[in-house]
Amino acid sequence: MFNVINSDMKTLTVRKYVSPLRQSQAQETRERILEALAALLARTGGEDFSFDTLAKESAIERRTLFRHFASKDALFDAFWEWINARLAPAVMPKSSDDFEALAPEVFDGFDAHEGVIRASLHSASGRAMRQRTLAARRTAFDAALREAACKMKEDDAKRFTAIVHLLYSAAAWENLKDYAGLSGRQSGETVSWAIATLKEALTRDR
């Protein structure tokens, strides 16, 4: 911090100096923590996760972890956002066409982070994360699909929106990978085809 005396020589203003170097170091520490959490989740599935194990994994003191993330919720909220940014340039579609265009790339990203994605599906922390983001996901999906849904019968539109929620998901990727033997990209292409085919059929029926 440094002091500034105003021109009237009476008022003292205290300004906080922000060091670019310190900001850079803080960002590097944050990245290190999130990368360590990714490795930990991929290896353990996340069920035994604690700040102590994360501190050991990242070689960062526990108090430093809490300085960056005050709680597990804050940590995982930042982590899932961090992972999503690495899956694809835009994970959340803005239109029905986006669901078709993005699915192969997004599902290919699931393959690249397989351990973490499976942890998000089957760990307590992953389930908690999905519950916290569920309302926002529904709102975003409804908005993206509204234009296509308006061209369908009302009941068909509801079913179409529901099935897109199912198809455009990590759960669909996992099932297509495990039961159909498809790669992430093949799974994404299959989902893209299914959404396009269903949309075309329901729109034609209307």
PDB file of C-alpha atoms in Angstrom:
ATOM      1  CA  MET A   1       0.000   0.000   0.000  1.00  0.00           C
ATOM      2  CA  PHE A   2       1.018   3.626  -0.446  1.00  0.00           C
ATOM      3  CA  ASN A   3      -0.381   6.947   0.702  1.00  0.00           C
ATOM      4  CA  VAL A   4      -1.510   9.860  -1.466  1.00  0.00           C
ATOM      5  CA  ILE A   5      -2.044  13.331  -0.001  1.00  0.00           C
ATOM      6  CA  ASN A   6      -4.672  15.269  -1.957  1.00  0.00           C
ATOM      7  CA  SER A   7      -4.036  18.781  -3.207  1.00  0.00           C
ATOM      8  CA  ASP A   8      -5.866  20.359  -0.264  1.00  0.00           C
ATOM      9  CA  MET A   9      -3.189  18.784   1.988  1.00  0.00           C
ATOM     10  CA  LYS A  10      -5.919  17.572   4.288  1.00  0.00           C
ATOM     11  CA  THR A  11      -7.260  14.308   2.900  1.00  0.00           C
ATOM     12  CA  LEU A  12      -5.133  11.184   3.046  1.00  0.00           C
ATOM     13  CA  THR A  13      -6.065   8.470   0.544  1.00  0.00           C
ATOM     14  CA  VAL A  14      -4.700   4.974   0.981  1.00  0.00           C
ATOM     15  CA  ARG A  15      -4.336   3.023  -2.242  1.00  0.00           C
ATOM     16  CA  LYS A  16      -3.554  -0.635  -2.476  1.00  0.00           C
ATOM     17  CA  TYR A  17      -0.701  -1.495  -4.817  1.00  0.00           C
ATOM     18  CA  VAL A  18      -1.408  -4.546  -6.972  1.00  0.00           C
ATOM     19  CA  SER A  19       1.749  -6.313  -8.070  1.00  0.00           C
ATOM     20  CA  PRO A  20       1.566  -7.913 -11.542  1.00  0.00           C
ATOM     21  CA  LEU A  21       4.198 -10.412 -10.431  1.00  0.00           C
ATOM     22  CA  ARG A  22       2.155 -11.389  -7.386  1.00  0.00           C
ATOM     23  CA  GLN A  23      -0.955 -11.760  -9.513  1.00  0.00           C
ATOM     24  CA  SER A  24       0.945 -14.002 -11.921  1.00  0.00           C
ATOM     25  CA  GLN A  25       2.261 -16.124  -9.065  1.00  0.00           C
ATOM     26  CA  ALA A  26      -1.241 -16.437  -7.602  1.00  0.00           C
ATOM     27  CA  GLN A  27      -2.588 -17.594 -10.974  1.00  0.00           C
ATOM     28  CA  GLU A  28       0.208 -20.133 -11.315  1.00  0.00           C
ATOM     29  CA  THR A  29      -0.581 -21.475  -7.839  1.00  0.00           C
ATOM     30  CA  ARG A  30      -4.276 -21.707  -8.715  1.00  0.00           C
ATOM     31  CA  GLU A  31      -3.471 -23.629 -11.905  1.00  0.00           C
ATOM     32  CA  ARG A  32      -1.190 -25.947  -9.959  1.00  0.00           C
ATOM     33  CA  ILE A  33      -3.948 -26.708  -7.471  1.00  0.00           C
ATOM     34  CA  LEU A  34      -6.514 -27.416 -10.193  1.00  0.00           C
ATOM     35  CA  GLU A  35      -4.095 -29.607 -12.150  1.00  0.00           C
ATOM     36  CA  ALA A  36      -3.326 -31.564  -8.971  1.00  0.00           C
ATOM     37  CA  LEU A  37      -7.043 -32.016  -8.311  1.00  0.00           C
ATOM     38  CA  ALA A  38      -7.507 -33.322 -11.868  1.00  0.00           C
ATOM     39  CA  ALA A  39      -4.751 -35.897 -11.310  1.00  0.00           C
ATOM     40  CA  LEU A  40      -6.208 -36.847  -7.944  1.00  0.00           C
ATOM     41  CA  LEU A  41      -9.727 -37.338  -9.292  1.00  0.00           C
ATOM     42  CA  ALA A  42      -8.476 -39.321 -12.277  1.00  0.00           C
ATOM     43  CA  ARG A  43      -6.544 -41.650 -10.002  1.00  0.00           C
ATOM     44  CA  THR A  44      -8.968 -42.077  -7.096  1.00  0.00           C
ATOM     45  CA  GLY A  45     -12.404 -41.188  -8.453  1.00  0.00           C
ATOM     46  CA  GLY A  46     -12.668 -38.424  -5.877  1.00  0.00           C
ATOM     47  CA  GLU A  47     -14.452 -40.253  -3.082  1.00  0.00           C
ATOM     48  CA  ASP A  48     -11.519 -39.992  -0.645  1.00  0.00           C
ATOM     49  CA  PHE A  49     -10.699 -36.421  -1.549  1.00  0.00           C
ATOM     50  CA  SER A  50      -9.648 -34.025   1.206  1.00  0.00           C
ATOM     51  CA  PHE A  51      -7.704 -30.781   1.390  1.00  0.00           C
ATOM     52  CA  ASP A  52      -4.879 -32.689   3.071  1.00  0.00           C
ATOM     53  CA  THR A  53      -4.529 -35.116   0.160  1.00  0.00           C
ATOM     54  CA  LEU A  54      -4.775 -32.248  -2.331  1.00  0.00           C
ATOM     55  CA  ALA A  55      -2.081 -30.317  -0.463  1.00  0.00           C
ATOM     56  CA  LYS A  56       0.190 -33.345  -0.697  1.00  0.00           C
ATOM     57  CA  GLU A  57      -0.663 -33.902  -4.373  1.00  0.00           C
ATOM     58  CA  SER A  58       0.058 -30.301  -5.318  1.00  0.00           C
ATOM     59  CA  ALA A  59       2.978 -29.830  -2.903  1.00  0.00           C
ATOM     60  CA  ILE A  60       1.280 -26.700  -1.610  1.00  0.00           C
ATOM     61  CA  GLU A  61       0.590 -25.916   2.034  1.00  0.00           C
ATOM     62  CA  ARG A  62      -2.958 -26.516   3.238  1.00  0.00           C
ATOM     63  CA  ARG A  63      -3.364 -22.894   4.332  1.00  0.00           C
ATOM     64  CA  THR A  64      -2.423 -21.787   0.809  1.00  0.00           C
ATOM     65  CA  LEU A  65      -5.193 -23.974  -0.599  1.00  0.00           C
ATOM     66  CA  PHE A  66      -7.713 -22.296   1.680  1.00  0.00           C
ATOM     67  CA  ARG A  67      -6.417 -18.879   0.684  1.00  0.00           C
ATOM     68  CA  HIS A  68      -7.357 -19.663  -2.924  1.00  0.00           C
ATOM     69  CA  PHE A  69     -10.455 -21.784  -2.231  1.00  0.00           C
ATOM     70  CA  ALA A  70     -12.268 -21.251   1.050  1.00  0.00           C
ATOM     71  CA  SER A  71     -14.356 -24.428   0.774  1.00  0.00           C
ATOM     72  CA  LYS A  72     -14.777 -27.626  -1.232  1.00  0.00           C
ATOM     73  CA  ASP A  73     -17.749 -26.092  -3.027  1.00  0.00           C
ATOM     74  CA  ALA A  74     -15.658 -23.113  -4.129  1.00  0.00           C
ATOM     75  CA  LEU A  75     -12.852 -25.428  -5.215  1.00  0.00           C
ATOM     76  CA  PHE A  76     -15.071 -27.738  -7.250  1.00  0.00           C
ATOM     77  CA  ASP A  77     -17.056 -24.889  -8.808  1.00  0.00           C
ATOM     78  CA  ALA A  78     -13.767 -23.453 -10.086  1.00  0.00           C
ATOM     79  CA  PHE A  79     -12.495 -26.884 -11.079  1.00  0.00           C
ATOM     80  CA  TRP A  80     -15.461 -27.917 -13.233  1.00  0.00           C
ATOM     81  CA  GLU A  81     -15.402 -24.536 -14.959  1.00  0.00           C
ATOM     82  CA  TRP A  82     -11.658 -25.004 -15.533  1.00  0.00           C
ATOM     83  CA  ILE A  83     -12.173 -28.497 -17.001  1.00  0.00           C
ATOM     84  CA  ASN A  84     -15.068 -27.384 -19.209  1.00  0.00           C
ATOM     85  CA  ALA A  85     -12.879 -24.674 -20.714  1.00  0.00           C
ATOM     86  CA  ARG A  86     -10.468 -27.403 -21.800  1.00  0.00           C
ATOM     87  CA  LEU A  87     -13.095 -29.692 -23.291  1.00  0.00           C
ATOM     88  CA  ALA A  88     -14.125 -27.377 -26.131  1.00  0.00           C
ATOM     89  CA  PRO A  89     -14.191 -23.687 -27.008  1.00  0.00           C
ATOM     90  CA  ALA A  90     -17.909 -23.616 -26.239  1.00  0.00           C
ATOM     91  CA  VAL A  91     -19.376 -26.503 -24.238  1.00  0.00           C
ATOM     92  CA  MET A  92     -22.795 -24.907 -23.769  1.00  0.00           C
ATOM     93  CA  PRO A  93     -24.627 -24.665 -27.122  1.00  0.00           C
ATOM     94  CA  LYS A  94     -26.489 -21.507 -28.070  1.00  0.00           C
ATOM     95  CA  SER A  95     -28.814 -23.110 -30.643  1.00  0.00           C
ATOM     96  CA  SER A  96     -30.059 -26.531 -31.709  1.00  0.00           C
ATOM     97  CA  ASP A  97     -27.484 -26.526 -34.529  1.00  0.00           C
ATOM     98  CA  ASP A  98     -24.741 -26.061 -31.925  1.00  0.00           C
ATOM     99  CA  PHE A  99     -25.698 -29.333 -30.227  1.00  0.00           C
ATOM    100  CA  GLU A 100     -25.023 -31.135 -33.496  1.00  0.00           C
ATOM    101  CA  ALA A 101     -21.841 -29.213 -34.333  1.00  0.00           C
ATOM    102  CA  LEU A 102     -20.207 -29.326 -30.901  1.00  0.00           C
ATOM    103  CA  ALA A 103     -20.991 -32.883 -29.779  1.00  0.00           C
ATOM    104  CA  PRO A 104     -18.042 -34.607 -31.553  1.00  0.00           C
ATOM    105  CA  GLU A 105     -15.533 -32.109 -30.172  1.00  0.00           C
ATOM    106  CA  VAL A 106     -16.990 -32.123 -26.658  1.00  0.00           C
ATOM    107  CA  PHE A 107     -17.168 -35.920 -26.475  1.00  0.00           C
ATOM    108  CA  ASP A 108     -13.615 -36.160 -27.835  1.00  0.00           C
ATOM    109  CA  GLY A 109     -12.657 -33.931 -24.904  1.00  0.00           C
ATOM    110  CA  PHE A 110     -14.333 -36.377 -22.532  1.00  0.00           C
ATOM    111  CA  ASP A 111     -11.941 -39.060 -23.810  1.00  0.00           C
ATOM    112  CA  ALA A 112      -8.969 -36.782 -23.148  1.00  0.00           C
ATOM    113  CA  HIS A 113     -10.075 -36.335 -19.524  1.00  0.00           C
ATOM    114  CA  GLU A 114     -11.652 -39.749 -19.018  1.00  0.00           C
ATOM    115  CA  GLY A 115     -10.713 -40.238 -15.363  1.00  0.00           C
ATOM    116  CA  VAL A 116     -11.970 -36.812 -14.339  1.00  0.00           C
ATOM    117  CA  ILE A 117     -15.213 -37.155 -16.309  1.00  0.00           C
ATOM    118  CA  ARG A 118     -15.942 -40.541 -14.767  1.00  0.00           C
ATOM    119  CA  ALA A 119     -15.235 -39.046 -11.349  1.00  0.00           C
ATOM    120  CA  SER A 120     -17.742 -36.283 -12.069  1.00  0.00           C
ATOM    121  CA  LEU A 121     -20.358 -38.947 -12.828  1.00  0.00           C
ATOM    122  CA  HIS A 122     -19.741 -41.302  -9.932  1.00  0.00           C
ATOM    123  CA  SER A 123     -18.220 -39.347  -7.040  1.00  0.00           C
ATOM    124  CA  ALA A 124     -20.166 -37.502  -4.365  1.00  0.00           C
ATOM    125  CA  SER A 125     -18.431 -34.243  -5.278  1.00  0.00           C
ATOM    126  CA  GLY A 126     -19.310 -34.708  -8.932  1.00  0.00           C
ATOM    127  CA  ARG A 127     -22.964 -35.351  -8.145  1.00  0.00           C
ATOM    128  CA  ALA A 128     -23.039 -32.292  -5.903  1.00  0.00           C
ATOM    129  CA  MET A 129     -21.526 -30.199  -8.690  1.00  0.00           C
ATOM    130  CA  ARG A 130     -24.161 -31.346 -11.172  1.00  0.00           C
ATOM    131  CA  GLN A 131     -26.936 -30.530  -8.722  1.00  0.00           C
ATOM    132  CA  ARG A 132     -25.596 -26.996  -8.270  1.00  0.00           C
ATOM    133  CA  THR A 133     -25.427 -26.407 -12.023  1.00  0.00           C
ATOM    134  CA  LEU A 134     -28.647 -28.215 -12.972  1.00  0.00           C
ATOM    135  CA  ALA A 135     -30.918 -25.168 -12.992  1.00  0.00           C
ATOM    136  CA  ALA A 136     -28.484 -23.165 -15.132  1.00  0.00           C
ATOM    137  CA  ARG A 137     -28.110 -26.100 -17.543  1.00  0.00           C
ATOM    138  CA  ARG A 138     -31.877 -26.452 -17.942  1.00  0.00           C
ATOM    139  CA  THR A 139     -32.281 -22.744 -18.589  1.00  0.00           C
ATOM    140  CA  ALA A 140     -29.464 -22.721 -21.166  1.00  0.00           C
ATOM    141  CA  PHE A 141     -30.740 -25.839 -22.953  1.00  0.00           C
ATOM    142  CA  ASP A 142     -34.325 -24.559 -23.059  1.00  0.00           C
ATOM    143  CA  ALA A 143     -33.145 -21.263 -24.548  1.00  0.00           C
ATOM    144  CA  ALA A 144     -30.910 -22.973 -27.126  1.00  0.00           C
ATOM    145  CA  LEU A 145     -33.670 -25.352 -28.232  1.00  0.00           C
ATOM    146  CA  ARG A 146     -36.563 -22.879 -28.175  1.00  0.00           C
ATOM    147  CA  GLU A 147     -36.426 -21.965 -31.856  1.00  0.00           C
ATOM    148  CA  ALA A 148     -36.453 -25.616 -32.970  1.00  0.00           C
ATOM    149  CA  ALA A 149     -39.062 -26.590 -30.377  1.00  0.00           C
ATOM    150  CA  CYS A 150     -41.443 -23.869 -31.612  1.00  0.00           C
ATOM    151  CA  LYS A 151     -41.679 -25.741 -34.921  1.00  0.00           C
ATOM    152  CA  MET A 152     -42.884 -28.930 -33.177  1.00  0.00           C
ATOM    153  CA  LYS A 153     -46.081 -30.039 -31.516  1.00  0.00           C
ATOM    154  CA  GLU A 154     -46.131 -29.063 -27.848  1.00  0.00           C
ATOM    155  CA  ASP A 155     -45.736 -32.597 -26.457  1.00  0.00           C
ATOM    156  CA  ASP A 156     -43.079 -33.435 -29.049  1.00  0.00           C
ATOM    157  CA  ALA A 157     -41.154 -30.280 -28.134  1.00  0.00           C
ATOM    158  CA  LYS A 158     -41.049 -31.320 -24.474  1.00  0.00           C
ATOM    159  CA  ARG A 159     -39.861 -34.810 -25.373  1.00  0.00           C
ATOM    160  CA  PHE A 160     -37.275 -33.433 -27.789  1.00  0.00           C
ATOM    161  CA  THR A 161     -35.808 -31.090 -25.169  1.00  0.00           C
ATOM    162  CA  ALA A 162     -35.700 -33.914 -22.622  1.00  0.00           C
ATOM    163  CA  ILE A 163     -33.944 -36.321 -24.967  1.00  0.00           C
ATOM    164  CA  VAL A 164     -31.340 -33.707 -25.935  1.00  0.00           C
ATOM    165  CA  HIS A 165     -30.541 -33.325 -22.209  1.00  0.00           C
ATOM    166  CA  LEU A 166     -29.901 -37.077 -22.132  1.00  0.00           C
ATOM    167  CA  LEU A 167     -27.899 -37.280 -25.352  1.00  0.00           C
ATOM    168  CA  TYR A 168     -25.679 -34.235 -24.890  1.00  0.00           C
ATOM    169  CA  SER A 169     -24.129 -35.403 -21.630  1.00  0.00           C
ATOM    170  CA  ALA A 170     -21.150 -37.157 -20.113  1.00  0.00           C
ATOM    171  CA  ALA A 171     -23.472 -40.004 -19.123  1.00  0.00           C
ATOM    172  CA  ALA A 172     -24.311 -40.628 -22.796  1.00  0.00           C
ATOM    173  CA  TRP A 173     -20.600 -40.526 -23.658  1.00  0.00           C
ATOM    174  CA  GLU A 174     -19.843 -43.114 -20.950  1.00  0.00           C
ATOM    175  CA  ASN A 175     -22.614 -45.481 -22.047  1.00  0.00           C
ATOM    176  CA  LEU A 176     -21.744 -45.278 -25.740  1.00  0.00           C
ATOM    177  CA  LYS A 177     -18.078 -45.840 -24.883  1.00  0.00           C
ATOM    178  CA  ASP A 178     -18.610 -48.743 -22.476  1.00  0.00           C
ATOM    179  CA  TYR A 179     -21.538 -50.555 -24.094  1.00  0.00           C
ATOM    180  CA  ALA A 180     -21.176 -49.713 -27.791  1.00  0.00           C
ATOM    181  CA  GLY A 181     -17.372 -49.521 -27.872  1.00  0.00           C
ATOM    182  CA  LEU A 182     -17.342 -46.085 -29.507  1.00  0.00           C
ATOM    183  CA  SER A 183     -14.593 -43.523 -29.136  1.00  0.00           C
ATOM    184  CA  GLY A 184     -15.438 -40.075 -27.853  1.00  0.00           C
ATOM    185  CA  ARG A 185     -15.567 -38.593 -31.344  1.00  0.00           C
ATOM    186  CA  GLN A 186     -17.666 -41.482 -32.658  1.00  0.00           C
ATOM    187  CA  SER A 187     -20.017 -41.062 -29.708  1.00  0.00           C
ATOM    188  CA  GLY A 188     -20.300 -37.339 -30.397  1.00  0.00           C
ATOM    189  CA  GLU A 189     -21.002 -37.965 -34.073  1.00  0.00           C
ATOM    190  CA  THR A 190     -23.692 -40.478 -33.098  1.00  0.00           C
ATOM    191  CA  VAL A 191     -25.305 -37.971 -30.740  1.00  0.00           C
ATOM    192  CA  SER A 192     -25.124 -35.283 -33.422  1.00  0.00           C
ATOM    193  CA  TRP A 193     -26.839 -37.592 -35.919  1.00  0.00           C
ATOM    194  CA  ALA A 194     -29.534 -38.588 -33.407  1.00  0.00           C
ATOM    195  CA  ILE A 195     -30.399 -34.985 -32.518  1.00  0.00           C
ATOM    196  CA  ALA A 196     -30.496 -33.894 -36.170  1.00  0.00           C
ATOM    197  CA  THR A 197     -32.624 -36.870 -37.210  1.00  0.00           C
ATOM    198  CA  LEU A 198     -35.081 -36.416 -34.366  1.00  0.00           C
ATOM    199  CA  LYS A 199     -35.371 -32.659 -34.955  1.00  0.00           C
ATOM    200  CA  GLU A 200     -36.012 -33.155 -38.651  1.00  0.00           C
ATOM    201  CA  ALA A 201     -38.682 -35.810 -38.052  1.00  0.00           C
ATOM    202  CA  LEU A 202     -40.548 -33.818 -35.394  1.00  0.00           C
ATOM    203  CA  THR A 203     -40.403 -30.617 -37.412  1.00  0.00           C
ATOM    204  CA  ARG A 204     -41.725 -32.422 -40.495  1.00  0.00           C
ATOM    205  CA  ASP A 205     -44.602 -33.917 -38.482  1.00  0.00           C
ATOM    206  CA  ARG A 206     -45.682 -30.443 -37.399  1.00  0.00           C
TER     207      ARG A 206
END
